[in-house]
mmCIF file of C-alpha atoms in Angstrom:
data_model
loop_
_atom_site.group_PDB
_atom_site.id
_atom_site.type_symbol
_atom_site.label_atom_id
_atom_site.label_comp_id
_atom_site.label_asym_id
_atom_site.label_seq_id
_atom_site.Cartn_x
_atom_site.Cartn_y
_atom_site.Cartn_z
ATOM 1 C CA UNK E 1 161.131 50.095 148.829
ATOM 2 C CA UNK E 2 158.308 48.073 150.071
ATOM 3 C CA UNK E 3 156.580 51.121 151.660
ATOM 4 C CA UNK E 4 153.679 53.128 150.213
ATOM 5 C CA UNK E 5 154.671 56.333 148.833
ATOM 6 C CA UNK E 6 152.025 58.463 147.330
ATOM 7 C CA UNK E 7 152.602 58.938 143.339
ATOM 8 C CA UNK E 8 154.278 62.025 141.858
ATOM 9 C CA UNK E 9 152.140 62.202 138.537
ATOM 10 C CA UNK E 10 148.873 61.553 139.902
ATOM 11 C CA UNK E 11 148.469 58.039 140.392
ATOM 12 C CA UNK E 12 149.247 55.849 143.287
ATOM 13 C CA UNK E 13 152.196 54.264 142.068
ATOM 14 C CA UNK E 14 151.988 50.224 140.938
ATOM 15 C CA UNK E 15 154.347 48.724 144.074
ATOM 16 C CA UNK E 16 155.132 45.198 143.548
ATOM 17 C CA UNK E 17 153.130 42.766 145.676
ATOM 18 C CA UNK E 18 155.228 39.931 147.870
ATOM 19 C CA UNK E 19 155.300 37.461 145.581
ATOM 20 C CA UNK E 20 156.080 40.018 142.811
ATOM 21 C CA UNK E 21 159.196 41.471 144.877
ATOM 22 C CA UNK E 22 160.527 37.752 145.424
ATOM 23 C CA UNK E 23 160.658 37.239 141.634
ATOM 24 C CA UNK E 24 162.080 40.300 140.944
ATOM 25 C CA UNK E 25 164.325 39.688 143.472
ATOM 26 C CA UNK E 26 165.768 36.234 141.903
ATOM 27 C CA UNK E 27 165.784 37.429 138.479
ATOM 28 C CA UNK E 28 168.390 40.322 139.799
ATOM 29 C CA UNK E 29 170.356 37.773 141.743
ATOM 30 C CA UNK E 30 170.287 35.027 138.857
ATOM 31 C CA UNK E 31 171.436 37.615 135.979
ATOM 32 C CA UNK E 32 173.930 39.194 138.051
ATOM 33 C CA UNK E 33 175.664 35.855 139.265
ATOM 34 C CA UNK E 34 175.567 34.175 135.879
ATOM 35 C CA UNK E 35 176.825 37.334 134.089
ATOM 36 C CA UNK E 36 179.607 37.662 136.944
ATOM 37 C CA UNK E 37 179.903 33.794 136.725
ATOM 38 C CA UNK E 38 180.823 33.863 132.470
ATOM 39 C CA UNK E 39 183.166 36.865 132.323
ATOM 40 C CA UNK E 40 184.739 35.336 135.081
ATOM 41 C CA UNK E 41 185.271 32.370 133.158
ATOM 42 C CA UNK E 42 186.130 34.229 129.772
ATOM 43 C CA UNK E 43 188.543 36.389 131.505
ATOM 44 C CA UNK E 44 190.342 32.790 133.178
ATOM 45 C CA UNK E 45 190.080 31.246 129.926
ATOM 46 C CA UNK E 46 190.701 33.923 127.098
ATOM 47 C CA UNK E 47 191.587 37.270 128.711
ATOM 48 C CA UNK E 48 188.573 38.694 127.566
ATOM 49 C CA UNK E 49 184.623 39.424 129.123
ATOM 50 C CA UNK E 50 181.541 38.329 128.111
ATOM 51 C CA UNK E 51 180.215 41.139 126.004
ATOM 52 C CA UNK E 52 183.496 40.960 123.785
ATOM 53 C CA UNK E 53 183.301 37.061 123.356
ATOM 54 C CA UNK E 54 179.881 37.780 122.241
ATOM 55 C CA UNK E 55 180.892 40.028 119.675
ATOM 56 C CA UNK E 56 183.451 37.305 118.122
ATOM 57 C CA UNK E 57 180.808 34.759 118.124
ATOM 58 C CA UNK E 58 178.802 37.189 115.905
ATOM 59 C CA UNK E 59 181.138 37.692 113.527
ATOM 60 C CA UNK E 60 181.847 34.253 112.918
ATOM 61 C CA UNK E 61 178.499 33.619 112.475
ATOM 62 C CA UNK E 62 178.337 36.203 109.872
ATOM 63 C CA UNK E 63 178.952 35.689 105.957
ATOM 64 C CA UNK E 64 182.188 36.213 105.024
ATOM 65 C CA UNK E 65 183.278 36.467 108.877
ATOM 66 C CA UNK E 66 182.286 40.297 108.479
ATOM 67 C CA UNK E 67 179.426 42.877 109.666
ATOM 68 C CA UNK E 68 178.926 46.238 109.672
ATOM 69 C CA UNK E 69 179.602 48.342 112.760
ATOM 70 C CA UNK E 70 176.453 49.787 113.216
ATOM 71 C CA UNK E 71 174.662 46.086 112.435
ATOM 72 C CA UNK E 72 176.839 44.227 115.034
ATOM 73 C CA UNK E 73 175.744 46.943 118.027
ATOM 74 C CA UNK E 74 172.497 46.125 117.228
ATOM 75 C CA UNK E 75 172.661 42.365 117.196
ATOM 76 C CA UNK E 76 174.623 42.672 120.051
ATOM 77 C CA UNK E 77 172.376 45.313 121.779
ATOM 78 C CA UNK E 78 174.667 47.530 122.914
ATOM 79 C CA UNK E 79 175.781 51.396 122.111
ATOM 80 C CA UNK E 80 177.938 52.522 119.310
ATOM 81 C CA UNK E 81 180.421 53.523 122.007
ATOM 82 C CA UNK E 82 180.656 50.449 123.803
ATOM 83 C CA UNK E 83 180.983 48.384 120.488
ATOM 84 C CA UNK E 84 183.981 50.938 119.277
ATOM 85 C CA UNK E 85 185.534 50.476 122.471
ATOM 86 C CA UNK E 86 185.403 46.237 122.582
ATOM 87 C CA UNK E 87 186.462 46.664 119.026
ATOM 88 C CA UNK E 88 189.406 48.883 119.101
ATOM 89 C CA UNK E 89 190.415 46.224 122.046
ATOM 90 C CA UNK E 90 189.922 43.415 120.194
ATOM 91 C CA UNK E 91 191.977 44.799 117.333
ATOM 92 C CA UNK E 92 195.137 45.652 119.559
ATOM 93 C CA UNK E 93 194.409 41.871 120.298
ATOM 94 C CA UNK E 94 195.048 40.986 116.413
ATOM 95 C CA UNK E 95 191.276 39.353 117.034
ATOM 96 C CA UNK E 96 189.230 42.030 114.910
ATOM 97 C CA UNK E 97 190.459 43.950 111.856
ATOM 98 C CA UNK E 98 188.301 47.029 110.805
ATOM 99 C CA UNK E 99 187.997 47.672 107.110
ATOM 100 C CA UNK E 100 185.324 50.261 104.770
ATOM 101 C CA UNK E 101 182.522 49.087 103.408
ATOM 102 C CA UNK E 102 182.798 48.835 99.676
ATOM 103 C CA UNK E 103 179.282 50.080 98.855
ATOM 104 C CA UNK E 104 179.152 53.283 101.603
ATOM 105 C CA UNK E 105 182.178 55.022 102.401
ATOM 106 C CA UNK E 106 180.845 55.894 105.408
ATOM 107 C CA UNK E 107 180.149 52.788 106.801
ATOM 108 C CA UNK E 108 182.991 50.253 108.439
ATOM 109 C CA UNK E 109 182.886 46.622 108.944
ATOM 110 C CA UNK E 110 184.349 44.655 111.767
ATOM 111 C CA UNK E 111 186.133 41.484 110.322
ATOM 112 C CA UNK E 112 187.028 38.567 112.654
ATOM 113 C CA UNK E 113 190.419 37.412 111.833
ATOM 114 C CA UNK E 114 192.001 33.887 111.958
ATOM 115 C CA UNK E 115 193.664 34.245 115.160
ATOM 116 C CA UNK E 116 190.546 35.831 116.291
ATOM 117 C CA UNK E 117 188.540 32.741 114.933
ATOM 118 C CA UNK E 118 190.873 30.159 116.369
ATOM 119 C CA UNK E 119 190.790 31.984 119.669
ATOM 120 C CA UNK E 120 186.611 31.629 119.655
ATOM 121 C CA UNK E 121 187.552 27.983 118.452
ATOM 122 C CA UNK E 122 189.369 27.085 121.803
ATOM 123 C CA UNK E 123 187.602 29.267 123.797
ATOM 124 C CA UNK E 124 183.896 27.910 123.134
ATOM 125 C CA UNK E 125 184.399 24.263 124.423
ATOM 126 C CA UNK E 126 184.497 26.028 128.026
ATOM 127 C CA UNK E 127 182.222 28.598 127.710
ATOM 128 C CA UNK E 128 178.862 26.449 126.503
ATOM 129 C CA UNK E 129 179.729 24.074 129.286
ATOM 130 C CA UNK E 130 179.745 26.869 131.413
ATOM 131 C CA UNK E 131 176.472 28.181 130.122
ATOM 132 C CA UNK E 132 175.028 24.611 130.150
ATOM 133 C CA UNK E 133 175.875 23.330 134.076
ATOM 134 C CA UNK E 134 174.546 27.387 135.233
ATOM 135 C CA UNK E 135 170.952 26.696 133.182
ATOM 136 C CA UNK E 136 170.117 24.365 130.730
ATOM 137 C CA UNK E 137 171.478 21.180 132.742
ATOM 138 C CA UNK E 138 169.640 22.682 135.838
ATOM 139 C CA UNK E 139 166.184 23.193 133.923
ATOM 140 C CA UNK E 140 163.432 21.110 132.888
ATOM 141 C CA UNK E 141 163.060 20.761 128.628
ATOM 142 C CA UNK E 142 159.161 22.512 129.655
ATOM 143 C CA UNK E 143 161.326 24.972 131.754
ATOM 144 C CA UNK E 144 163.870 25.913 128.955
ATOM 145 C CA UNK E 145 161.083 26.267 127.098
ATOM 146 C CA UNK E 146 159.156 28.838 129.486
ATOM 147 C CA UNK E 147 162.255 31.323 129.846
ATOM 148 C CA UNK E 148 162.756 31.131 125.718
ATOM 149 C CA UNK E 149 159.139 32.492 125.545
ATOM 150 C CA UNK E 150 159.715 35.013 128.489
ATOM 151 C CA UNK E 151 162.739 36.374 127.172
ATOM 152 C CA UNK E 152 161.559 36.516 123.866
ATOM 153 C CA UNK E 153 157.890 38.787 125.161
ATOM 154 C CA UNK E 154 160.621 40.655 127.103
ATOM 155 C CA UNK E 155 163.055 41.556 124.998
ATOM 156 C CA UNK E 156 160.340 42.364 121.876
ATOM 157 C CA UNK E 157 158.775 44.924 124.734
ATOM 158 C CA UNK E 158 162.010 46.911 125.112
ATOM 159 C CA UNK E 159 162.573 47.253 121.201
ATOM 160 C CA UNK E 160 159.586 49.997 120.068
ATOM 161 C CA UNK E 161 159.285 50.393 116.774
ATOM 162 C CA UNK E 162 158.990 53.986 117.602
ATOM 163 C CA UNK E 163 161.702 56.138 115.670
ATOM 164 C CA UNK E 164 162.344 57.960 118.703
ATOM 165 C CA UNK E 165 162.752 54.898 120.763
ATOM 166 C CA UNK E 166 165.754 55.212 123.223
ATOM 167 C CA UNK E 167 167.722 52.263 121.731
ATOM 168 C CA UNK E 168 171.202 51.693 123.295
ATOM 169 C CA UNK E 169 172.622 51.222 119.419
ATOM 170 C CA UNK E 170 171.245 54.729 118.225
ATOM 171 C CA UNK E 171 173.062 55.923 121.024
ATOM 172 C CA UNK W 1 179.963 29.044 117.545
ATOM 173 C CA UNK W 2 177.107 26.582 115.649
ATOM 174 C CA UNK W 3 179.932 24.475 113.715
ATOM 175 C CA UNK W 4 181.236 21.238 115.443
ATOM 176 C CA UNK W 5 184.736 21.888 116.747
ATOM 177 C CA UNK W 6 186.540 18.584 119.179
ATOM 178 C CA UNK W 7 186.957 19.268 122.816
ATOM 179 C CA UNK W 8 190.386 20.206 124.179
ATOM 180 C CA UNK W 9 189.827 18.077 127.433
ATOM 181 C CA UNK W 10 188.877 14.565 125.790
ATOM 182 C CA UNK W 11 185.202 14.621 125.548
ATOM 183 C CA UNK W 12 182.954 16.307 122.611
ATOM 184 C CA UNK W 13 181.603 19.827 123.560
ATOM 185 C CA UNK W 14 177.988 19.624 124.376
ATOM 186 C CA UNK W 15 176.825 22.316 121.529
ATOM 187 C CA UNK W 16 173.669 23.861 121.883
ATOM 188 C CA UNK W 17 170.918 22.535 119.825
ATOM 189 C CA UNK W 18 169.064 25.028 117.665
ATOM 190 C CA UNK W 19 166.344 25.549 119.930
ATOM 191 C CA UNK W 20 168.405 26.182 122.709
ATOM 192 C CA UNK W 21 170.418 28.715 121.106
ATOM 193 C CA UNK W 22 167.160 30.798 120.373
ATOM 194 C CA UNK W 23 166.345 30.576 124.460
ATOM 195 C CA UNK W 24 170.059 31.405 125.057
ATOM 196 C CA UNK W 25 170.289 34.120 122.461
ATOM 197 C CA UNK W 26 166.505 35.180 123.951
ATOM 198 C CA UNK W 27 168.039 35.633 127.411
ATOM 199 C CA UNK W 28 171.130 37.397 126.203
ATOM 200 C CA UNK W 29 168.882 40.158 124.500
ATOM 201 C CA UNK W 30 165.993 40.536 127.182
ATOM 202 C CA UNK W 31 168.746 40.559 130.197
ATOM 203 C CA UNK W 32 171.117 43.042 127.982
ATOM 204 C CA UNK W 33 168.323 45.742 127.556
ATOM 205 C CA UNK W 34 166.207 45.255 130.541
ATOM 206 C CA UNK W 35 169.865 46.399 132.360
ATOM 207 C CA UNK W 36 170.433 49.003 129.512
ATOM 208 C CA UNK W 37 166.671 50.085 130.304
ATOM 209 C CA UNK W 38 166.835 50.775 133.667
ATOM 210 C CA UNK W 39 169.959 51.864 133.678
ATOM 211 C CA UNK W 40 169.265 55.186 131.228
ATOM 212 C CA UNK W 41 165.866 55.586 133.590
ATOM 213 C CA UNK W 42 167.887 55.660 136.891
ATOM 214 C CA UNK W 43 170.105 57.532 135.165
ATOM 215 C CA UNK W 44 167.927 60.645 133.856
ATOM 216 C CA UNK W 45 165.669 60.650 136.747
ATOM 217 C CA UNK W 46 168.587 60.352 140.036
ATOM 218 C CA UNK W 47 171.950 60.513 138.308
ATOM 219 C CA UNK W 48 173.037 56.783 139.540
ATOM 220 C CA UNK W 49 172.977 54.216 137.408
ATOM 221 C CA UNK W 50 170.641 50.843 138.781
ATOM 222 C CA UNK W 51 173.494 49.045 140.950
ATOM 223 C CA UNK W 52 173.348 52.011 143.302
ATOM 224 C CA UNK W 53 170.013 52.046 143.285
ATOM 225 C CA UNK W 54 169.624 48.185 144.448
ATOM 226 C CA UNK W 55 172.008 49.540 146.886
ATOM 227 C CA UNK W 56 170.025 52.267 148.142
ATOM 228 C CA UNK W 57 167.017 49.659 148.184
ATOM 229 C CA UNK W 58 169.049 47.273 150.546
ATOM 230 C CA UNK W 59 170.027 49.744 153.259
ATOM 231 C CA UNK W 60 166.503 51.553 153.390
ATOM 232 C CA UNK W 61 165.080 47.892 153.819
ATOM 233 C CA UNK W 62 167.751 46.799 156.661
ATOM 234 C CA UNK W 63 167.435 47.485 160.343
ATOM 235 C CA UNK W 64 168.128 51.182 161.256
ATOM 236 C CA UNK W 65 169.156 51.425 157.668
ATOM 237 C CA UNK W 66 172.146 50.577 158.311
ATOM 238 C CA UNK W 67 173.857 46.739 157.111
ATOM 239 C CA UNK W 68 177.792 45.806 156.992
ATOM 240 C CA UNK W 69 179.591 46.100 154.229
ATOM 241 C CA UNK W 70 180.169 42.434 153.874
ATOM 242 C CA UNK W 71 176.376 41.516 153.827
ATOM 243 C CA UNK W 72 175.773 43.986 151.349
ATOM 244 C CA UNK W 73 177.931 42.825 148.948
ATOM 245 C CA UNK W 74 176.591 39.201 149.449
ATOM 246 C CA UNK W 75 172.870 41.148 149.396
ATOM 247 C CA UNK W 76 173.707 42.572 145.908
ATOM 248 C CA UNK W 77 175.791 39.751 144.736
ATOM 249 C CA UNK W 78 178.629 42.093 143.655
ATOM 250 C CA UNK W 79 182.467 42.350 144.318
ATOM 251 C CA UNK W 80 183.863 43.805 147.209
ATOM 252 C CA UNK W 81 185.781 46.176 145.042
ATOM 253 C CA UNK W 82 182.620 47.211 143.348
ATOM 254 C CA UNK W 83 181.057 48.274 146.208
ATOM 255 C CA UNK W 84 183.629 50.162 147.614
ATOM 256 C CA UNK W 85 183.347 51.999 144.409
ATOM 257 C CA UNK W 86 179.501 53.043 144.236
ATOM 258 C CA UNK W 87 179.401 53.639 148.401
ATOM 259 C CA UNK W 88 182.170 55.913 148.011
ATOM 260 C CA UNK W 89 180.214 57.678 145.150
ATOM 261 C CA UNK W 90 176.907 57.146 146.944
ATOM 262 C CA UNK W 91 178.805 58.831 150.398
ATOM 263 C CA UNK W 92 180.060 62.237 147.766
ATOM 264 C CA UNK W 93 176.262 62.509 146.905
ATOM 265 C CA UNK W 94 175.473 62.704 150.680
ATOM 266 C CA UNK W 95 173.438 59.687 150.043
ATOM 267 C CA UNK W 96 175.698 56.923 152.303
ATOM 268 C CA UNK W 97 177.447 57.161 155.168
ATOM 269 C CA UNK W 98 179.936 54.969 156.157
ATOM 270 C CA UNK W 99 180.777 54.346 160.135
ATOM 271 C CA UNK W 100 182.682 51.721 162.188
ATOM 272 C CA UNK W 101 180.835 48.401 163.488
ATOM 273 C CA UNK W 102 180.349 48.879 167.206
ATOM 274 C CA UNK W 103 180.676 45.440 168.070
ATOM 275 C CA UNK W 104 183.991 44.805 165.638
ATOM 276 C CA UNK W 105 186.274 47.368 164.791
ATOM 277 C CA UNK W 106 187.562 45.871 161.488
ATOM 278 C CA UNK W 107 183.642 45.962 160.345
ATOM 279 C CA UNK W 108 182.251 48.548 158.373
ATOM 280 C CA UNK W 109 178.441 49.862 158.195
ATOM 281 C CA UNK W 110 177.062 51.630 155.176
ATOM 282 C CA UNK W 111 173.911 53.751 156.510
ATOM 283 C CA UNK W 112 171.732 55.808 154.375
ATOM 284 C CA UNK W 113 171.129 59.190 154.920
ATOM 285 C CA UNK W 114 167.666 61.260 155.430
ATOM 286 C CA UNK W 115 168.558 62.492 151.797
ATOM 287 C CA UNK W 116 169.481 58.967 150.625
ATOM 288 C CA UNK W 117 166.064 58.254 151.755
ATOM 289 C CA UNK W 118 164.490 61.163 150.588
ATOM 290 C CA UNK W 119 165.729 60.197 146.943
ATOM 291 C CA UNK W 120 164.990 56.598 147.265
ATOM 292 C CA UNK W 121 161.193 57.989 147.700
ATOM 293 C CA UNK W 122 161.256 60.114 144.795
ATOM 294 C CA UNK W 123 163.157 57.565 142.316
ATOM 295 C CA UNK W 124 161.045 54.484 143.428
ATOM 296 C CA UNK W 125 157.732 55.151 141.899
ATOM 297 C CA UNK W 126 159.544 55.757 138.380
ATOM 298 C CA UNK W 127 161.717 52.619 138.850
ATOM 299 C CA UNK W 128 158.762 50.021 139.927
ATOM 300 C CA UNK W 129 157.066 51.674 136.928
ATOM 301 C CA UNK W 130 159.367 51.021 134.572
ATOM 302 C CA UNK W 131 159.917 47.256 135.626
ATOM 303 C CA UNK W 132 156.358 46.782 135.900
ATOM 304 C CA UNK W 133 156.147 48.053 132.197
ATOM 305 C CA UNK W 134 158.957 46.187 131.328
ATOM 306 C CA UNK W 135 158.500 42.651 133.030
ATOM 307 C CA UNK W 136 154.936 42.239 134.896
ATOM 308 C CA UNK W 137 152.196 44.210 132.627
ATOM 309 C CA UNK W 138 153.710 42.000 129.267
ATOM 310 C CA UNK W 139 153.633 38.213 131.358
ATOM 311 C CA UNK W 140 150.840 36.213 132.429
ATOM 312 C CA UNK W 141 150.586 35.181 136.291
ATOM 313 C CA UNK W 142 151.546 32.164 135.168
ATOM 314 C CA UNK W 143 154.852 32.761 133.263
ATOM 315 C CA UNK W 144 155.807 34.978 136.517
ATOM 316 C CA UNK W 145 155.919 32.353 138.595
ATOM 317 C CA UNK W 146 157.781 30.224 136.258
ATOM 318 C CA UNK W 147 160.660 32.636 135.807
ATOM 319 C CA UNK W 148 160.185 33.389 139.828
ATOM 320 C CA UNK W 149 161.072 29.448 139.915
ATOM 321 C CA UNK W 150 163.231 29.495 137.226
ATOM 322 C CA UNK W 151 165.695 32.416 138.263
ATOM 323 C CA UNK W 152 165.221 31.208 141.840
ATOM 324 C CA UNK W 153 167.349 27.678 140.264
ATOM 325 C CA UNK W 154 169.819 29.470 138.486
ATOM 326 C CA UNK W 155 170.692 31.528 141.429
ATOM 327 C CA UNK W 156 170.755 28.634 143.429
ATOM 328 C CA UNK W 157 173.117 27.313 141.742
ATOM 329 C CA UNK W 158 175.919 30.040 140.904
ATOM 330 C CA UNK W 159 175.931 29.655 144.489
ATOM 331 C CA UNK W 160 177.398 26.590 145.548
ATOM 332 C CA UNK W 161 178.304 26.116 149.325
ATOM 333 C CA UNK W 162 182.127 24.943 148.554
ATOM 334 C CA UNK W 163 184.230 27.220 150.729
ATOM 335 C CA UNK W 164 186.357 27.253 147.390
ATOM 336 C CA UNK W 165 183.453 28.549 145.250
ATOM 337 C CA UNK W 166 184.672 31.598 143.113
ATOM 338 C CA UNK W 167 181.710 33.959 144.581
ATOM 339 C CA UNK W 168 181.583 37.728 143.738
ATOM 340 C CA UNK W 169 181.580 38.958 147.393
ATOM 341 C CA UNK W 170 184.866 37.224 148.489
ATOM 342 C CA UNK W 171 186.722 38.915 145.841
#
């Protein structure tokens, strides 16, 4: 709403100014289209969306191709329930395997397979050129270097070290 | 992936370089919880998670506060299907209404309600609060209107003119 509406707790709430709205306005437009833009292409090219490829690249990045459950929603910055639901899909997939943890029973790992690895294998080629010709071929090397340093002050601002921060992996 | 794996279609995959996989992984996280973010907020404070709300946001800033179906899905850069989904949630809340073009009968017009408005003006001073928060208070002018200029690019070009161009709202 552009309109002036007067502030439930107090204060005259903080609209956004013109200028303000119009950047707000392309970074909704540019994160929706380039998210719609590489599930699209995942889904074309492996069967599978974003968030999931994600979760294989994670894994193969890890040692031993394996992490724990509750470290990979964090990396991945999503909840518990949303990782056990990608998971169990990419097990039916014979992609994932879940196994315990040796040193906590309680714990379980998510282990990226070989089939799971040589699907990430064919599947990347696409999906950094995808990710290159939507922003880094369309950016400046000073402009790349603005949105890392954004991202990074934006990201760091929604992670409190609070303990009773609303984190989507305590969730 | 990091490790060097040959292209299926001839040429070599064009890897990102370290430095451009900490901007990539940068935007991943910031996008991923700024969504998560406002989503829970929206959430606890109107019941609808932030898609709606954008909705909500287009139709009370639209003539009569009413817009087509069609241009709202271009407006919000979502799916056809997608939108049919939240208006027909929106419409059970008593928040949309839905009514037939006047001047063509195939058309559609979502309009929002006196209540839709009524919680649009309650929910907005929470929401700009929590993207000011979020986004505005933790940049400098300056980095705003780089990612204003940077996000304004990327949209740009997820949105090619090509009558063939896989776009959300033709789905």
């Amino acid at each position: 709403m552009n309109t002036a509406t007067s502030g439930r707790d107090g204060g005259e709430p903080r609209w956004l100014a013109d200028d303000e709205q119009r950047v707000w306005r392309a970074y909704l437009h540019a994160t929706t289209l380039f998210e719609d833009h590489l599930d699209r292409q995942l889904q074309r090219d492996a069967g599978m969306p974003h968030v999931y490829y994600t979760l294989l690249v994670q894994l193969s990045q890890a040692c031993d191709r394996r992490k724990r459950m509750t470290q990979l929603a964090i990396d991945a910055k999503i909840t518990r329930s949303r990782l056990s639901h990608a998971i169990a899909r990419l097990e039916r997939n014979g992609w994932v395997r879940r196994e315990e943890c040796l040193s906590d029973k309680r714990g379980q790992n998510a282990v990226l397979t070989d089939e799971g690895f040589k699907i990430l294998e064919r599947t990347a080629p696409g999906h950094v050129e995808a990710v290159r010709q939507a922003l880094f071929d369309r950016l400046t090397p000073e402009q790349v270097g603005q949105l890392g340093e954004i991202m990074r002050i934006v990201a760091e601002g929604l992670q409190p070290q609070d303990s009773d921060a609303d984190l989507p992996w305590l969730r």
